[in-house]
Coordinates of C-alpha atoms and ligand atoms in Angstrom, one line a residue:
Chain A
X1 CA 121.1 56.8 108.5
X2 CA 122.2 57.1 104.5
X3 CA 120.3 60.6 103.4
X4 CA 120.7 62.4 100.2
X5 CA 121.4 66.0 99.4
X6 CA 120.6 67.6 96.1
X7 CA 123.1 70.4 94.9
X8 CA 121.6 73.2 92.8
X9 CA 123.2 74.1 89.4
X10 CA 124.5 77.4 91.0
X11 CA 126.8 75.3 93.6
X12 CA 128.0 72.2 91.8
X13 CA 131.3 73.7 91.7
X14 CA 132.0 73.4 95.2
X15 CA 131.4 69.9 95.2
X16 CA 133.6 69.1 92.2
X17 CA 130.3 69.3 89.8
X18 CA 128.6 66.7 91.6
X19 CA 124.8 67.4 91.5
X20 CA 123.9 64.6 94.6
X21 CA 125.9 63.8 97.9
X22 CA 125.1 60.3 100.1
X23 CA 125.6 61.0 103.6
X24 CA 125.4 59.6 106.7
X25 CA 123.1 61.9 109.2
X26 CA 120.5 62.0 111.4
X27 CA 119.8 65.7 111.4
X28 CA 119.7 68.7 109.0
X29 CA 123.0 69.9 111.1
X30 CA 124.7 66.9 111.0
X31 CA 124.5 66.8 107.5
X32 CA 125.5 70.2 106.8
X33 CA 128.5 69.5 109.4
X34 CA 129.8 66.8 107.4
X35 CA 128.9 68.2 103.8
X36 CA 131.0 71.1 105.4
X37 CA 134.1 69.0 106.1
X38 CA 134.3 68.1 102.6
X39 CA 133.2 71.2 101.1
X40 CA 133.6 74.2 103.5
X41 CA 132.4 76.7 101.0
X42 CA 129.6 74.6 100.4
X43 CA 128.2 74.9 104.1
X44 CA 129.3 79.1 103.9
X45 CA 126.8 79.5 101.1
X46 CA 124.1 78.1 102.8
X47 CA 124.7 79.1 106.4
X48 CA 125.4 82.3 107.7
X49 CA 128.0 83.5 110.4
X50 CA 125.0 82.7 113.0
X51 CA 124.4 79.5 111.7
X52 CA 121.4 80.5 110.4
X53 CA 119.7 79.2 106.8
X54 CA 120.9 82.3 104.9
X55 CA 117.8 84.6 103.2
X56 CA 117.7 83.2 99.7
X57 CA 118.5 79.7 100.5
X58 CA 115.4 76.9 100.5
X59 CA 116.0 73.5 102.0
X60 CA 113.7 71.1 101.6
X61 CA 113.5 67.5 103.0
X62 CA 111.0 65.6 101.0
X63 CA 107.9 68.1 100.0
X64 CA 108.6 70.4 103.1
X65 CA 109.9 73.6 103.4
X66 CA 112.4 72.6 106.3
X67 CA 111.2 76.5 107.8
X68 CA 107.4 74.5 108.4
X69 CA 109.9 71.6 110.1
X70 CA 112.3 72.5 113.1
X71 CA 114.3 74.4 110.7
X72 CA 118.2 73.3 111.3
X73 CA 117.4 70.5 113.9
X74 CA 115.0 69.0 111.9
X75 CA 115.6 65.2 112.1
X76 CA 116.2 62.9 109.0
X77 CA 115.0 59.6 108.3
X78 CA 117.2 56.9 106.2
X79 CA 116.7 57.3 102.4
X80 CA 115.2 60.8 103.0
X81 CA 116.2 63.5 100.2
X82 CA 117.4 66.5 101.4
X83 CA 117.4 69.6 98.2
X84 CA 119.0 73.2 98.8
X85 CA 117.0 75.8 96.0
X86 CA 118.2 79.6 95.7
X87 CA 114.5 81.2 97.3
X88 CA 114.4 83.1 93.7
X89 CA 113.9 86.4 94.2
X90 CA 114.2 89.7 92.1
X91 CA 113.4 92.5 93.6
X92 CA 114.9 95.7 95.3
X93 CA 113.9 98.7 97.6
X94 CA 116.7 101.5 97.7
X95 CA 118.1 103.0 94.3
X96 CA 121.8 101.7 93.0
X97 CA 123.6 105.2 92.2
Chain B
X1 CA 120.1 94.9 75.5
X2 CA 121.9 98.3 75.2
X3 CA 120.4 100.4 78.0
X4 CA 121.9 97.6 80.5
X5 CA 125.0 96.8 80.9
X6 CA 125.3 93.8 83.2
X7 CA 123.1 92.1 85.7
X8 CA 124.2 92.9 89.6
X9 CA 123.2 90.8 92.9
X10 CA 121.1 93.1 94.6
X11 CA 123.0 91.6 98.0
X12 CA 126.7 91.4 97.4
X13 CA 127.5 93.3 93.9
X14 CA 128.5 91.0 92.3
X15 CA 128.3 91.4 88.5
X16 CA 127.3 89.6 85.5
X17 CA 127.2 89.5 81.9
X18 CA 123.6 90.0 80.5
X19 CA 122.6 86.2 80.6
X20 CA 119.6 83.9 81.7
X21 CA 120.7 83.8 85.3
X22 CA 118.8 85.2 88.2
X23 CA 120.2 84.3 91.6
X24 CA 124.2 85.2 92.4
X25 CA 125.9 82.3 92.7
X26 CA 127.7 83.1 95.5
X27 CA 124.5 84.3 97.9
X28 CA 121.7 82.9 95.9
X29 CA 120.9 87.1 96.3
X30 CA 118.6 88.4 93.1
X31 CA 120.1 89.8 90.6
X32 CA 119.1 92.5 88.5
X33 CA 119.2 95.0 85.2
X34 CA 122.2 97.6 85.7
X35 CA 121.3 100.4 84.1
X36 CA 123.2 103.8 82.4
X37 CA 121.1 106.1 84.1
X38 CA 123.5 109.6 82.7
X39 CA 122.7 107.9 79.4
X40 CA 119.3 107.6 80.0
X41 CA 118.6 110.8 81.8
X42 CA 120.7 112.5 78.8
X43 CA 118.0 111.1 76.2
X44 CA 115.0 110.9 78.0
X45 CA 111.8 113.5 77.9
X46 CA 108.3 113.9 78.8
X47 CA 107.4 114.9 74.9
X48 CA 109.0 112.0 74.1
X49 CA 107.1 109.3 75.7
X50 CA 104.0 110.7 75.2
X51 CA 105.3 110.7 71.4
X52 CA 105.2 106.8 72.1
X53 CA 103.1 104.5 71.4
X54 CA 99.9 103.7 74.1
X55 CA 101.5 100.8 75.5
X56 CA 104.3 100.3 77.5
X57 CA 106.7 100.8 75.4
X58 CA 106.5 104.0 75.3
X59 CA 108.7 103.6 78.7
X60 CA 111.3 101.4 76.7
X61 CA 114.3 103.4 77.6
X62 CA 114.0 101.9 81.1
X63 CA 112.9 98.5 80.6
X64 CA 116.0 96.1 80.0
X65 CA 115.3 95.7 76.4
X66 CA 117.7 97.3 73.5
X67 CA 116.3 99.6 70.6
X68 CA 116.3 97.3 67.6
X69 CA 115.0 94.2 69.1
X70 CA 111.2 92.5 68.2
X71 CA 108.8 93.5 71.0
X72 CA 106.6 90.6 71.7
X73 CA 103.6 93.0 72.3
X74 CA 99.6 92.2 72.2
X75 CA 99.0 96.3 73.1
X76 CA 99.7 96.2 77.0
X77 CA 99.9 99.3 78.9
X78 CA 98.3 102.8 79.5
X79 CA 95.3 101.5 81.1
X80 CA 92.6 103.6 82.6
X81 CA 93.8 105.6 85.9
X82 CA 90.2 106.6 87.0
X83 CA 89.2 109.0 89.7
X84 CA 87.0 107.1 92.0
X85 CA 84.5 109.8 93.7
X86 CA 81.7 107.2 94.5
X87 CA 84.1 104.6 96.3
X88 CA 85.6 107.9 97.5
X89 CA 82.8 108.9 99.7
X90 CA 81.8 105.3 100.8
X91 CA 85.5 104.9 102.2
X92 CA 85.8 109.0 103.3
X93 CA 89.3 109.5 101.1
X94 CA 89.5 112.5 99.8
X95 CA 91.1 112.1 96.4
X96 CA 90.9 107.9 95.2
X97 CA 91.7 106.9 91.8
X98 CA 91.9 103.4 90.6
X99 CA 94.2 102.0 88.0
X100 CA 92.2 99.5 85.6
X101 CA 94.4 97.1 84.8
X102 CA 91.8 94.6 84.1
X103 CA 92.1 96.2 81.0
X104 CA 95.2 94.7 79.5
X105 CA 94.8 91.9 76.9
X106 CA 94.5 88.7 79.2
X107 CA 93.0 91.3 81.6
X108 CA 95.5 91.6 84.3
X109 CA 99.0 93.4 85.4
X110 CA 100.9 90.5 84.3
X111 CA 100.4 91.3 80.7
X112 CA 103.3 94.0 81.7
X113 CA 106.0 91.7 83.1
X114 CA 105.1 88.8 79.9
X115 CA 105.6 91.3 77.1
X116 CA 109.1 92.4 78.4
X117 CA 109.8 88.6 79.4
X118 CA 109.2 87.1 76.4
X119 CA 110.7 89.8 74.1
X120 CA 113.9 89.1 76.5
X121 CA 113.6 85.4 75.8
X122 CA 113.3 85.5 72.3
X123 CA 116.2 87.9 71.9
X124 CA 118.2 85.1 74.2
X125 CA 117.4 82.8 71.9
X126 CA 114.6 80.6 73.8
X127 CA 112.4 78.5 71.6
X128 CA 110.3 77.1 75.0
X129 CA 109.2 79.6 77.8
X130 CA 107.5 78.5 81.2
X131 CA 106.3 79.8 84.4
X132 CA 104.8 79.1 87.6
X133 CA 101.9 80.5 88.4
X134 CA 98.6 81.6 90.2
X135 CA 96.5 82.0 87.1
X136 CA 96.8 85.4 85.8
X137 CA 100.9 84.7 84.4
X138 CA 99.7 81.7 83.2
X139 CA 97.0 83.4 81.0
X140 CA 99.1 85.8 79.7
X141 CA 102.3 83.6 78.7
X142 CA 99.6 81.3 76.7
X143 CA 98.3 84.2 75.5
X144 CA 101.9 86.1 74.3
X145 CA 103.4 82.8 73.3
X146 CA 100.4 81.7 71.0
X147 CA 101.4 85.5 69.1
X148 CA 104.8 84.5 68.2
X149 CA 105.1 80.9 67.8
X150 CA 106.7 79.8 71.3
X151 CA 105.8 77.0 72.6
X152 CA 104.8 77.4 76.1
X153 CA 104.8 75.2 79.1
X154 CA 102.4 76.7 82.4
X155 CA 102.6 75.6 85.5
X156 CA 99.6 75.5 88.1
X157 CA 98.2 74.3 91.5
X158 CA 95.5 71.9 90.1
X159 CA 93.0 73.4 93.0
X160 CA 92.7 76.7 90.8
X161 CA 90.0 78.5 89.6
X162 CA 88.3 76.5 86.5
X163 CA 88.1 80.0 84.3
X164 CA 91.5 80.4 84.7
X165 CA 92.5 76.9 83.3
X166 CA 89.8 77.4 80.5
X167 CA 91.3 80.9 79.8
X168 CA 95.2 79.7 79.6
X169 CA 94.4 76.5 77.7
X170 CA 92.6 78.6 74.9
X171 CA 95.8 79.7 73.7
X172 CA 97.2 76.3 73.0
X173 CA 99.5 76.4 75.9
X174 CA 100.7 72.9 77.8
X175 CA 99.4 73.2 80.9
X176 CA 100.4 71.1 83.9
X177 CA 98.2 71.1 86.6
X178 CA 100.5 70.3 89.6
X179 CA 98.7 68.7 92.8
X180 CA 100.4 71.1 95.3
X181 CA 100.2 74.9 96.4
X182 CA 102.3 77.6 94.5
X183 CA 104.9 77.2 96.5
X184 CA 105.4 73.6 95.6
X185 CA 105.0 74.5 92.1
X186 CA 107.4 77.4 92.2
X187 CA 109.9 74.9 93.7
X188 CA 109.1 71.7 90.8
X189 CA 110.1 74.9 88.7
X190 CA 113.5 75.6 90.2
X191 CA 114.2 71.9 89.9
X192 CA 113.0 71.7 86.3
X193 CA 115.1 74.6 85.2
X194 CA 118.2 73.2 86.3
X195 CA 117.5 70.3 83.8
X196 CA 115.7 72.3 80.9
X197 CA 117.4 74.8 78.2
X198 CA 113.8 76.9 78.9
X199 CA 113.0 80.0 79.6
X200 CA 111.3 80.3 82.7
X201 CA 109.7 83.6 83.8
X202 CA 110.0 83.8 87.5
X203 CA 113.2 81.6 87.0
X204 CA 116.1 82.1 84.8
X205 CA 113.8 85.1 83.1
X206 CA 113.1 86.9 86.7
X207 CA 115.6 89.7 86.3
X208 CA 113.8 90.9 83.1
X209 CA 110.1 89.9 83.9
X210 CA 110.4 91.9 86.8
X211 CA 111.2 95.1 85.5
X212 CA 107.7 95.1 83.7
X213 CA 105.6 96.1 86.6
X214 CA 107.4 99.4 87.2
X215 CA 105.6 100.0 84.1
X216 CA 102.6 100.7 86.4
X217 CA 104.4 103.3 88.4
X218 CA 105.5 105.2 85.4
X219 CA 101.8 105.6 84.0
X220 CA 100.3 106.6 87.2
X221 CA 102.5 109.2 87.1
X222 CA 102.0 110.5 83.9
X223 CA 98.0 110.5 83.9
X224 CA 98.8 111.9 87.3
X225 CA 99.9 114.9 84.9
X226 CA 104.0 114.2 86.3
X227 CA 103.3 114.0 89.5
X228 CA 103.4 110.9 91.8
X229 CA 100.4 110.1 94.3
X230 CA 101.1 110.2 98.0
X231 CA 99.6 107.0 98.4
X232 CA 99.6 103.7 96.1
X233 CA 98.1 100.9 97.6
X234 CA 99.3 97.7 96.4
X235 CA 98.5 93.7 96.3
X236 CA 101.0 91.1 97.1
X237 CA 101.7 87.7 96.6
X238 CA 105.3 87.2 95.6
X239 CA 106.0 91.4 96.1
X240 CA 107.6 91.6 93.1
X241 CA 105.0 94.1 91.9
X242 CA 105.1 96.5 95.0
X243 CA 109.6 96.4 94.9
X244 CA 109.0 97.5 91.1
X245 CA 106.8 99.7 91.7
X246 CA 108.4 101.4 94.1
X247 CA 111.8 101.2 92.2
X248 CA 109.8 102.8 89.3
X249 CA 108.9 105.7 90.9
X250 CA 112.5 106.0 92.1
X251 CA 113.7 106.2 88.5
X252 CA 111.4 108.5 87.4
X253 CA 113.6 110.7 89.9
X254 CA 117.2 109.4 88.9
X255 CA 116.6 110.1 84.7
X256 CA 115.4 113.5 85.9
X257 CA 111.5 112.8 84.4
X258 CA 109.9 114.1 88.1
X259 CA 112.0 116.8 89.6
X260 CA 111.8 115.8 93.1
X261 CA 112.3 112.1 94.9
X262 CA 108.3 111.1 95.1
X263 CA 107.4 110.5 99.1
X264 CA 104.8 108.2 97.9
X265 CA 104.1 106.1 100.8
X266 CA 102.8 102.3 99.2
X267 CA 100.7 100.4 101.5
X268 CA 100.9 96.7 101.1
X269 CA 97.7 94.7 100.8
X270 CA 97.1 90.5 101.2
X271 CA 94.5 88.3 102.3
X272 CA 94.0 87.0 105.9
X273 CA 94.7 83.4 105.0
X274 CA 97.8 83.9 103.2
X275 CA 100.2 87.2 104.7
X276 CA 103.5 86.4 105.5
X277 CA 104.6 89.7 104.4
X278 CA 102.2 91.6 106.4
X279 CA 103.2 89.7 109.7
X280 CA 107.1 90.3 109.5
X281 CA 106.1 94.2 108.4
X282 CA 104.1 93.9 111.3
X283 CA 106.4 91.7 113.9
X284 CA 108.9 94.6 112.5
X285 CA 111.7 92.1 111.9
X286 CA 112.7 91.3 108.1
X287 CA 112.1 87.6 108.2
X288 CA 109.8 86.1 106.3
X289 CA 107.8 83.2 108.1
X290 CA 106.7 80.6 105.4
X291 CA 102.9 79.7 105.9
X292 CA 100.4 77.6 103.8
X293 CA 97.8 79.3 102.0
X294 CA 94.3 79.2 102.7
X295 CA 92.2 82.1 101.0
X296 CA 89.9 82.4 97.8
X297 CA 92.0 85.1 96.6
X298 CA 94.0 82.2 95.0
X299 CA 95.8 84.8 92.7
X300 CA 97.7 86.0 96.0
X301 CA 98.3 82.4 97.1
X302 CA 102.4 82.2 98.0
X303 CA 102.7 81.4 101.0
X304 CA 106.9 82.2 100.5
X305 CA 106.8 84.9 99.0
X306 CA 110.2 85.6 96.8
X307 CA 110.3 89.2 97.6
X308 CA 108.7 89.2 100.6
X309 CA 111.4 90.8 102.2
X310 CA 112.4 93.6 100.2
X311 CA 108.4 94.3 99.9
X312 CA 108.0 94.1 104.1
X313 CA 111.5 96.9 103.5
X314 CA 109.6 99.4 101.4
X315 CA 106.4 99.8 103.0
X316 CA 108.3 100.5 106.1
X317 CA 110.9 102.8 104.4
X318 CA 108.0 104.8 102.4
X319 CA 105.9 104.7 105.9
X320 CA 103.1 102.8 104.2
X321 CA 100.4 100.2 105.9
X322 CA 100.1 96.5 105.7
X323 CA 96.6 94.8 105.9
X324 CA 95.2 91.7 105.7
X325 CA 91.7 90.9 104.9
X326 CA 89.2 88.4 105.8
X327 CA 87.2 86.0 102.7
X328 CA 84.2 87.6 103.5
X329 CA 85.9 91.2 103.3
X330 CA 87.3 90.3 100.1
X331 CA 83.7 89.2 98.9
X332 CA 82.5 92.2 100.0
X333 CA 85.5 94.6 98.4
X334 CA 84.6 93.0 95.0
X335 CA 80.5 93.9 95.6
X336 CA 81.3 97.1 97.0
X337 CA 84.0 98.4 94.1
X338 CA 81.2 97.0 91.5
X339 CA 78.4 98.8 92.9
X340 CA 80.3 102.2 93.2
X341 CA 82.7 102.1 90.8
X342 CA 80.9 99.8 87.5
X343 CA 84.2 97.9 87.6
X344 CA 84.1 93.9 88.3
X345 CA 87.4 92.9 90.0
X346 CA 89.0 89.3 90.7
X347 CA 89.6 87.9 94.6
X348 CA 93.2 90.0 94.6
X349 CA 91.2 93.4 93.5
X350 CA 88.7 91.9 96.6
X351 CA 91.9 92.2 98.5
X352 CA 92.9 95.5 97.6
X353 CA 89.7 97.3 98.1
X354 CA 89.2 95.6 101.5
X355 CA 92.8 96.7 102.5
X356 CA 91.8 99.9 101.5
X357 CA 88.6 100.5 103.9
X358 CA 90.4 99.0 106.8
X359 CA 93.4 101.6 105.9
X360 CA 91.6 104.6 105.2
X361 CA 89.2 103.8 108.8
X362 CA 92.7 103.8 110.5
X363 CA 93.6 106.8 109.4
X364 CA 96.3 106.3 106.8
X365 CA 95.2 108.7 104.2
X366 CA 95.0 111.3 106.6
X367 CA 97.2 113.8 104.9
X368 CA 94.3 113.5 102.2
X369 CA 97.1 113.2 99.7
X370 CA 96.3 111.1 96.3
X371 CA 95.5 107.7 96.8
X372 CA 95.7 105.2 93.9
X373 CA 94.6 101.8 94.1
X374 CA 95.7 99.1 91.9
X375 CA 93.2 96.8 90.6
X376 CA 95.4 93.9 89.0
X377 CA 93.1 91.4 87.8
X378 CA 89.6 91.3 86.4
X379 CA 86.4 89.5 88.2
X380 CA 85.3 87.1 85.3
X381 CA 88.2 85.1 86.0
X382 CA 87.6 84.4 89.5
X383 CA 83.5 84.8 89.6
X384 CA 83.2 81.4 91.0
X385 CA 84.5 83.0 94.3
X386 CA 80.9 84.6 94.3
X387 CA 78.7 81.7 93.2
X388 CA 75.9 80.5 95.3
X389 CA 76.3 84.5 96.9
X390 CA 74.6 86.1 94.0
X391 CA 71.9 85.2 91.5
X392 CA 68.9 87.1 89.9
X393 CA 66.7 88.8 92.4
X394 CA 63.7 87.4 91.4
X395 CA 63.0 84.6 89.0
X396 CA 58.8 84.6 87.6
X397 CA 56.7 83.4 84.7
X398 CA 56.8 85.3 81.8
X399 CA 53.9 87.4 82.7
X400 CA 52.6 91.0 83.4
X401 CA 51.0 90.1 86.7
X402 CA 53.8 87.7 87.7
X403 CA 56.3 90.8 87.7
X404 CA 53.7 92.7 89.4
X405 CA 53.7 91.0 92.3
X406 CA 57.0 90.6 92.3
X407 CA 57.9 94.5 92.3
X408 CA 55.6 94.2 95.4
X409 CA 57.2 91.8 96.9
X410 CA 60.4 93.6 96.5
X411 CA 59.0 96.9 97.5
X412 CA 57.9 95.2 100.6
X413 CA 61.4 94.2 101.3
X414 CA 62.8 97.4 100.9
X415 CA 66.2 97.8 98.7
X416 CA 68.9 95.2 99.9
Ligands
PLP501 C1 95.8 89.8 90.0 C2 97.1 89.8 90.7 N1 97.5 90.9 91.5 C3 98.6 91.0 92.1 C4 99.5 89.9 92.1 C5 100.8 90.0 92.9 O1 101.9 89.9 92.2 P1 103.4 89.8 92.9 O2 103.6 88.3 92.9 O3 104.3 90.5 92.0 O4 103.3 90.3 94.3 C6 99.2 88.8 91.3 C7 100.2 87.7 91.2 O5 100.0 86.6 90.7 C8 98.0 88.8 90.6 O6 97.7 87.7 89.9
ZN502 ZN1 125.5 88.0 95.7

């Protein structure tokens, strides 16, 4: 199962300025566990210390919004093309000092 | 950009040099304008901005744009804040007034965020600005960009309203109709970004569009004679409008321009078929649930909202309301406003008023503090919402006797 992952601008340097990965996986968390063996940080940025897809981070297999999937568990089919996208926010609610 | 000094990740703290970037690298957290508030505070007065010119500029010394630098400026700002008596008694609220944005030059809020936007990208440097949008951005980036020569790529869910195409396209704008909600357009954006030297507005551009819609907050206050309203209700699609709003009252605060901290409470408003913000303020927990958009209020449309969060954290920390409304409530917002009020909103201004009944019938003006509603977009834009609902009430020859009859006829029927 050869999938794809697409590496924003904004992380590039963790993978050595690669902007695509091939990997073998049958699941969002497989993949992410292997991208993660290669490129620890990599798999900090997008997950948290729960294991949960941190706040600002999209992922996307295909068109879909992995969140409208099964989230993490969310299964992958061979050639599928997995993307991670900051969520792009801007805003703020309490004042800096 | 001398009043700000950096850009800071609103999550970590991270800093960074005045740039095109938006998200932190290291948390993908939104960054934002730092600014010298002492500074600020030091320089700024009352006398002075009412010295200013009747747009927003007269706020300049907190928008993230320095002194000397070519405004990109078609006259936005100081709208009409009107007190709404009529409205006032249909909805029992003691003190209503409505802000009429409708009245900017493309005839919506986003005038606000595009004229500090593109001044930022032209200072940076940008020959090509772009943007995702629901309509109302999309007109007024055509509509700014036509004024000053940039050339202007607009991006759009091919399903949207036909005026607002027809209104964007006017200005000579390319306009790419994407088949696909918002969301997937905001997301084609985020990939095209990363391959283009643009300027994209809710991209690259965010941290500076942003900071256009406290604009809103600091005029309220003002007409409001310096004071801030108790209550501000608010549409959302993205939230970006209600955090800036909310951060602009703030300021007003921190520069020393309102003496006290304003307890405004802002109540967020969105439309039945498309409010993930209301349901995580509502299921109390901070995440935002993702859900596809099915409403006419197509201007509200994002079913993952960028700010949901920090929206869903202010109307709980000011102890505002969330409310959704129905279609048919928002059909009804937009008749009732027009027929009280002489003002012709879009679906979003549907949304607000709607919100607004439901709130004030559960009792969330109670205090019968100030309420202001904002009315963000303007109805000719989104009239199709109400075709094959309203016509002419009668159609006869043209004839004396013809109307005749047909006053008859009416007065049989009694008045609608
Ligand atoms: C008329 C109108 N009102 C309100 C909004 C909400 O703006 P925000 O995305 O900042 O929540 C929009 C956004 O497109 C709009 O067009
Ligand atoms: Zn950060």
């Amino acid at each position: 199962m050869s999938v794809r992952l697409k590496v924003p601008t904004q992380l590039r340097q963790l993978t050595g300025g690669a902007p695509e990965l091939d990997v073998e996986a049958a699941s969002i968390r497989e993949l992410l566990e292997k991208v993660g063996g290669d490129h620890p940080e990599l798999l900090e940025r997008v997950l948290d210390e729960g294991g949960e897809i941190r706040r600002f981070v999209n992922l996307y297999v295909g068109d879909e919004d992995v969140r409208f999937l099964e989230g993490i568990d969310t299964p992958l089919k061979d050639g599928e093309v997995v993307v991670i996208l900051p969520a792009v926010a801007g805003g703020q609610d309490p004042m800096p000092s | 950009m001398a009043q700000v000094r950096e850009l800071r990740c609103r999550e970590c703290d991270r800093t960074y040099a005045v740039a095109p970037v938006h998200v932190c690298e290291f948390c993908f957290g939104p960054l934002e304008p730092v600014y010298d508030y002492d500074a600020i505070a030091a320089s700024v007065t009352r006398a002075g901005i009412e010295a200013g010119p009747r747009t927003i500029w007269r706020y300049s010394p907190l928008l993230p744009i320095g002194d000397g630098v070519e405004r990109v400026d078609l006259g936005t700002g100081c709208t009409p804040l009107i007190k709404a008596d009529n409205l006032a008694r249909e909805l029992g609220i003691k003190h209503l007034y409505l802000k009429n944005d409708m009245a900017n030059p493309t005839h919506s809020f986003k005038d606000r965020v595009v004229t500090v936007a593109l001044t930022a990208a032209r200072a940076m440097g940008f020959t090509t600005v772009a943007c995702a949008s629901t309509g109302n951005l999309a007109n007024s980036v055509a509509a700014h960009a036509a004024r000053v020569g940039l050339r202007a790529f607009v991006f759009i869910p091919a399903d949207l309203e036909e005026a607002k195409i027809i209104t964007t396209a006017v200005y000579g704008a390319n306009v790419v109709a994407v088949k696909g909600n918002y969301d997937h357009v905001n997301r084609l954006c985020s990939e095209i970004a990363q391959t283009m030297p643009w300027g994209f507005l809710n991209v690259n551009l965010r941290p500076f569009y942003s900071e256009g819609s406290k604009t809103l907050a600091f005029e309220v206050v003002e007409q409001l004679g310096w004071e801030a309203p108790e209550h501000i209700v608010v549409p959302a699609a993205s939230g970006s409008l209600l955090t800036k709003v909310h951060r602009g009252l703030s300021e007003l605060h921190r520069v020393g321009l309102l003496d006290t901290e304003p307890a405004t409470s802002i109540h967020l408003a969105q439309a039945e078929g498309c409010s993930p913000i209301v349901a995580a303020f509502r299921s109390g927990i901070d995440h935002i649930r993702p859900v596809k958009p099915q409403t006419i209020a197509k201007s509200l449309a994002i079913g993952n909202p960028a700010d949901g969060y920090y929206a869903a954290r202010v109307v709980r920390k000011t102890e505002g309301t969330a409310e959704a409304v129905s279609d048919d409530e928002i059909i009804a917002g937009i008749r009732l406003l027009a027929s009280t009020e002489g003002l012709f909103t879009e679906t979003a201004g549907g949304v607000t008023i709607a919100a607004l009944k439901r709130m004030a019938a559960a009792g969330a003006f109670q205090d019968d503090g100030r309420v202001v509603a904002l009315l963000t977009g303007m109805g000719l834009k989104t009239a199709e919402a109400l075709s094959g609902r309203l016509g002419p009430t009668v159609e006869i020859q043209p004839d004396l006797e013809a109307f005749r009859q047909a006053l008859d006829f009416l007065d049989l029927e009694g008045p609608a």
